[in-house]
Amino acid sequence: MASLDGKVALITGGARGMGAAEARLFVAEGAKVVLTDILEAEGRALAGELGAAARFLRHDVGSAGDWAAAVRAAVEGFGGLDVLVNNAGIYQPASLADTSLELFEKIWRVNQLGVFLGMQAAAPAMRTRGGGSIVNISSIAGLRGFPGALAYVGTKWAVRGMTKTAATELAADRIRVNSVHPGLIETPMIAANTAETNAAVVAGTPLKRAGTPEEVARLVAFLASEEASYITGAEVAIDGGWTA
């Protein structure tokens, strides 16, 4: 595992699931972490578990003001910001016909607007550190069509495109930007699917199982580290071969 010693990271959606696994691994690898979420009790409990190397902040990723506060917490609390993991996301499946404007805007606000605001807020702080790494969590639904989840799929394709564009714009500042595309991962999010849907995804996965949050965290930590110093603008699937 590549060391994150001395790095300061901001991880959204850090209270549970993949975000919590990322926070635990980052701290274990020597980083200081500001973990953010709207799930306050779970977020504070995790920060308490991780000790002095972690701080929790309630954070609505669709709010520019909350983003300013989150970046400020990293800079003032730990001295700067080197890594941003745009992990926060919501998944509420619905077909084209059944997607209301309210639902579309709700999913867009977290999954797409949140990533945009995060990159915009984090880049200046990283620039003052001489560079950094942004890891945007997309999905296999950002690589292929996924019937029955139109709004979610749309936002995850947008994350993929924003990642590539930001990578080209921020390269001169030595800020790398990559997207990670998890398949079916054992987190609370997959409860939104029917058991039949999850079984079908597993059946269509060459490795014939769901992934774990810890497996995703190891990939994210690699992309955040200097071991990935020549990787930017990449889209990395971690899906057991589902998109192969």
Short mmCIF file of C-alpha atoms in Angstrom, two decimals:
data_model
loop_
_atom_site.label_atom_id
_atom_site.label_comp_id
_atom_site.label_asym_id
_atom_site.label_seq_id
_atom_site.Cartn_x
_atom_site.Cartn_y
_atom_site.Cartn_z
CA MET A 1 0.00 0.00 0.00
CA ALA A 2 1.27 3.44 -0.92
CA SER A 3 1.90 5.68 2.06
CA LEU A 4 -0.24 8.74 2.68
CA ASP A 5 2.03 9.94 5.45
CA GLY A 6 1.73 13.70 5.92
CA LYS A 7 -1.23 14.09 3.56
CA VAL A 8 -4.38 15.95 4.56
CA ALA A 9 -7.55 14.58 3.01
CA LEU A 10 -11.18 15.66 2.85
CA ILE A 11 -13.59 12.76 2.33
CA THR A 12 -17.29 13.43 1.76
CA GLY A 13 -19.94 10.89 2.62
CA GLY A 14 -17.47 9.65 5.18
CA ALA A 15 -19.85 8.45 7.88
CA ARG A 16 -20.44 4.96 6.52
CA GLY A 17 -19.92 2.63 3.57
CA MET A 18 -17.08 3.37 1.18
CA GLY A 19 -16.38 6.77 2.73
CA ALA A 20 -15.88 5.29 6.18
CA ALA A 21 -13.59 2.60 4.77
CA GLU A 22 -11.58 5.27 2.98
CA ALA A 23 -11.28 7.36 6.15
CA ARG A 24 -10.08 4.38 8.17
CA LEU A 25 -7.49 3.38 5.57
CA PHE A 26 -6.24 6.93 5.04
CA VAL A 27 -5.63 7.37 8.77
CA ALA A 28 -3.95 3.96 8.95
CA GLU A 29 -1.64 5.04 6.12
CA GLY A 30 -0.60 8.23 7.90
CA ALA A 31 -3.03 10.86 6.64
CA LYS A 32 -5.04 13.42 8.55
CA VAL A 33 -8.70 13.31 7.53
CA VAL A 34 -11.65 15.67 7.61
CA LEU A 35 -14.62 13.38 7.08
CA THR A 36 -17.92 14.99 6.24
CA ASP A 37 -21.52 13.86 5.95
CA ILE A 38 -25.08 14.81 6.86
CA LEU A 39 -25.21 11.71 9.11
CA GLU A 40 -23.92 13.44 12.21
CA ALA A 41 -24.12 10.68 14.81
CA GLU A 42 -22.34 8.13 12.62
CA GLY A 43 -19.77 10.66 11.43
CA ARG A 44 -18.88 11.84 14.91
CA ALA A 45 -18.61 8.26 16.13
CA LEU A 46 -16.18 7.38 13.37
CA ALA A 47 -14.06 10.47 13.97
CA GLY A 48 -13.96 9.56 17.66
CA GLU A 49 -12.83 6.04 16.76
CA LEU A 50 -10.04 7.39 14.55
CA GLY A 51 -8.75 9.81 17.17
CA ALA A 52 -6.68 12.97 16.73
CA ALA A 53 -5.99 12.29 13.06
CA ALA A 54 -9.66 12.75 12.12
CA ARG A 55 -12.31 15.42 12.44
CA PHE A 56 -15.97 15.31 11.51
CA LEU A 57 -17.94 18.15 9.95
CA ARG A 58 -21.60 18.20 8.98
CA HIS A 59 -21.61 19.03 5.30
CA ASP A 60 -24.28 19.40 2.63
CA VAL A 61 -22.26 18.89 -0.56
CA GLY A 62 -24.82 20.90 -2.53
CA SER A 63 -23.96 24.03 -0.52
CA ALA A 64 -21.07 26.26 -1.61
CA GLY A 65 -20.94 27.70 1.91
CA ASP A 66 -20.59 24.25 3.45
CA TRP A 67 -17.77 23.49 1.01
CA ALA A 68 -15.92 26.64 2.04
CA ALA A 69 -16.26 25.58 5.68
CA ALA A 70 -15.03 22.05 4.94
CA VAL A 71 -11.91 23.23 3.14
CA ARG A 72 -11.30 25.77 5.90
CA ALA A 73 -11.55 22.98 8.49
CA ALA A 74 -8.78 21.07 6.70
CA VAL A 75 -6.53 24.09 6.30
CA GLU A 76 -7.02 25.48 9.80
CA GLY A 77 -7.19 22.12 11.55
CA PHE A 78 -4.41 20.23 9.79
CA GLY A 79 -2.42 22.85 7.90
CA GLY A 80 -3.58 22.39 4.32
CA LEU A 81 -5.36 20.14 1.87
CA ASP A 82 -3.72 17.54 -0.38
CA VAL A 83 -6.50 15.11 -1.26
CA LEU A 84 -10.21 15.43 -1.97
CA VAL A 85 -12.37 12.33 -2.25
CA ASN A 86 -15.77 13.25 -3.66
CA ASN A 87 -17.45 10.16 -2.28
CA ALA A 88 -20.88 11.45 -1.21
CA GLY A 89 -23.71 10.19 -3.38
CA ILE A 90 -27.32 9.09 -3.36
CA TYR A 91 -29.06 6.38 -5.33
CA GLN A 92 -32.83 6.28 -5.80
CA PRO A 93 -33.66 4.21 -8.88
CA ALA A 94 -36.49 5.31 -11.14
CA SER A 95 -37.21 4.97 -14.85
CA LEU A 96 -37.43 7.89 -17.26
CA ALA A 97 -41.23 7.89 -17.00
CA ASP A 98 -41.20 7.69 -13.21
CA THR A 99 -38.50 10.28 -12.47
CA SER A 100 -40.06 13.43 -11.08
CA LEU A 101 -38.38 16.80 -11.41
CA GLU A 102 -37.99 16.84 -7.64
CA LEU A 103 -36.19 13.48 -7.63
CA PHE A 104 -33.99 14.45 -10.57
CA GLU A 105 -32.90 17.67 -8.88
CA LYS A 106 -32.29 15.89 -5.55
CA ILE A 107 -29.95 13.35 -7.14
CA TRP A 108 -28.26 15.98 -9.33
CA ARG A 109 -27.62 18.24 -6.35
CA VAL A 110 -25.64 15.63 -4.44
CA ASN A 111 -24.05 13.54 -7.17
CA GLN A 112 -23.11 16.17 -9.74
CA LEU A 113 -23.33 19.64 -8.22
CA GLY A 114 -21.55 18.37 -5.11
CA VAL A 115 -18.59 17.14 -7.16
CA PHE A 116 -18.38 20.40 -9.10
CA LEU A 117 -18.47 22.51 -5.94
CA GLY A 118 -15.93 20.27 -4.26
CA MET A 119 -13.37 20.48 -7.03
CA GLN A 120 -13.86 24.22 -7.29
CA ALA A 121 -13.45 24.72 -3.53
CA ALA A 122 -10.49 22.38 -3.08
CA ALA A 123 -8.31 23.44 -6.01
CA PRO A 124 -7.06 26.76 -4.55
CA ALA A 125 -6.02 25.10 -1.28
CA MET A 126 -4.19 22.36 -3.19
CA ARG A 127 -2.51 24.93 -5.41
CA THR A 128 -0.92 26.55 -2.36
CA ARG A 129 0.49 23.13 -1.39
CA GLY A 130 2.08 22.71 -4.81
CA GLY A 131 -0.39 20.11 -6.03
CA GLY A 132 -2.79 17.44 -4.93
CA SER A 133 -5.11 14.63 -5.90
CA ILE A 134 -8.87 14.66 -6.45
CA VAL A 135 -10.66 11.32 -6.63
CA ASN A 136 -14.25 11.46 -7.82
CA ILE A 137 -16.40 8.43 -7.08
CA SER A 138 -18.57 7.69 -10.09
CA SER A 139 -20.04 4.23 -10.79
CA ILE A 140 -20.29 1.48 -13.37
CA ALA A 141 -23.43 3.46 -14.22
CA GLY A 142 -21.07 6.16 -15.46
CA LEU A 143 -19.61 3.73 -17.99
CA ARG A 144 -22.73 2.01 -19.32
CA GLY A 145 -26.44 2.58 -19.47
CA PHE A 146 -28.32 1.20 -16.48
CA PRO A 147 -32.07 0.86 -17.07
CA GLY A 148 -34.33 2.10 -14.30
CA ALA A 149 -31.99 4.71 -12.82
CA LEU A 150 -31.94 7.54 -15.34
CA ALA A 151 -31.14 10.44 -13.02
CA TYR A 152 -28.45 8.53 -11.18
CA VAL A 153 -26.84 7.35 -14.41
CA GLY A 154 -26.89 10.87 -15.81
CA THR A 155 -25.04 12.28 -12.82
CA LYS A 156 -22.44 9.53 -12.84
CA TRP A 157 -21.67 10.09 -16.53
CA ALA A 158 -21.37 13.79 -15.71
CA VAL A 159 -18.84 13.03 -12.98
CA ARG A 160 -16.79 11.13 -15.53
CA GLY A 161 -16.81 14.07 -17.95
CA MET A 162 -16.12 16.69 -15.30
CA THR A 163 -13.21 14.60 -14.05
CA LYS A 164 -11.53 14.51 -17.44
CA THR A 165 -12.04 18.22 -18.03
CA ALA A 166 -10.78 19.20 -14.58
CA ALA A 167 -7.75 16.94 -15.07
CA THR A 168 -6.74 18.90 -18.16
CA GLU A 169 -7.39 22.27 -16.53
CA LEU A 170 -5.60 21.54 -13.24
CA ALA A 171 -2.59 19.64 -14.58
CA ALA A 172 -0.49 22.81 -14.70
CA ASP A 173 -1.03 23.14 -10.95
CA ARG A 174 0.11 19.53 -10.37
CA ILE A 175 -3.40 18.60 -9.26
CA ARG A 176 -4.40 15.18 -10.54
CA VAL A 177 -8.07 14.30 -11.05
CA ASN A 178 -9.33 10.74 -11.57
CA SER A 179 -12.65 8.92 -11.37
CA VAL A 180 -13.36 5.58 -9.73
CA HIS A 181 -16.24 3.43 -10.99
CA PRO A 182 -17.38 0.86 -8.43
CA GLY A 183 -19.66 -1.99 -9.34
CA LEU A 184 -21.96 -3.63 -6.83
CA ILE A 185 -20.37 -2.91 -3.45
CA GLU A 186 -21.62 -4.17 -0.08
CA THR A 187 -22.87 -0.87 1.34
CA PRO A 188 -26.25 0.37 2.59
CA MET A 189 -26.82 1.96 -0.84
CA ILE A 190 -27.54 -1.35 -2.58
CA ALA A 191 -30.60 -1.84 -0.39
CA ALA A 192 -32.36 0.53 -2.81
CA ASN A 193 -32.26 -2.29 -5.38
CA THR A 194 -34.48 -5.33 -5.29
CA ALA A 195 -32.82 -8.57 -4.26
CA GLU A 196 -33.40 -9.78 -7.80
CA THR A 197 -31.53 -6.81 -9.28
CA ASN A 198 -28.53 -7.32 -7.01
CA ALA A 199 -28.50 -11.03 -7.79
CA ALA A 200 -28.59 -10.27 -11.51
CA VAL A 201 -25.61 -7.92 -11.21
CA VAL A 202 -23.63 -10.56 -9.31
CA ALA A 203 -24.58 -13.16 -11.92
CA GLY A 204 -23.30 -10.84 -14.65
CA THR A 205 -20.02 -10.16 -12.82
CA PRO A 206 -17.17 -12.48 -13.88
CA LEU A 207 -15.86 -12.71 -10.30
CA LYS A 208 -19.38 -13.71 -9.15
CA ARG A 209 -19.52 -11.57 -6.03
CA ALA A 210 -20.07 -8.07 -4.79
CA GLY A 211 -17.09 -5.96 -3.83
CA THR A 212 -16.27 -4.59 -0.40
CA PRO A 213 -15.80 -0.97 0.71
CA GLU A 214 -12.26 -1.85 1.75
CA GLU A 215 -11.38 -2.93 -1.79
CA VAL A 216 -12.58 0.41 -3.15
CA ALA A 217 -10.70 2.25 -0.40
CA ARG A 218 -7.41 0.65 -1.42
CA LEU A 219 -7.85 1.89 -4.99
CA VAL A 220 -8.75 5.39 -3.81
CA ALA A 221 -5.72 5.48 -1.50
CA PHE A 222 -3.45 4.50 -4.39
CA LEU A 223 -4.83 7.26 -6.62
CA ALA A 224 -4.42 9.74 -3.75
CA SER A 225 -0.80 8.78 -3.18
CA GLU A 226 2.41 9.71 -4.96
CA GLU A 227 2.53 6.17 -6.34
CA ALA A 228 -0.06 7.40 -8.86
CA SER A 229 1.89 10.53 -9.76
CA TYR A 230 1.54 10.02 -13.53
CA ILE A 231 -2.16 9.12 -13.49
CA THR A 232 -4.67 11.86 -14.22
CA GLY A 233 -7.87 12.01 -16.23
CA ALA A 234 -8.27 8.25 -15.83
CA GLU A 235 -11.48 6.31 -15.24
CA VAL A 236 -10.84 3.19 -13.17
CA ALA A 237 -13.49 0.49 -12.88
CA ILE A 238 -13.52 -1.66 -9.75
CA ASP A 239 -16.36 -3.98 -10.59
CA GLY A 240 -15.23 -7.60 -10.65
CA GLY A 241 -15.16 -7.46 -14.44
CA TRP A 242 -18.77 -6.33 -14.93
CA THR A 243 -17.78 -3.78 -17.60
CA ALA A 244 -15.16 -6.02 -19.23
#
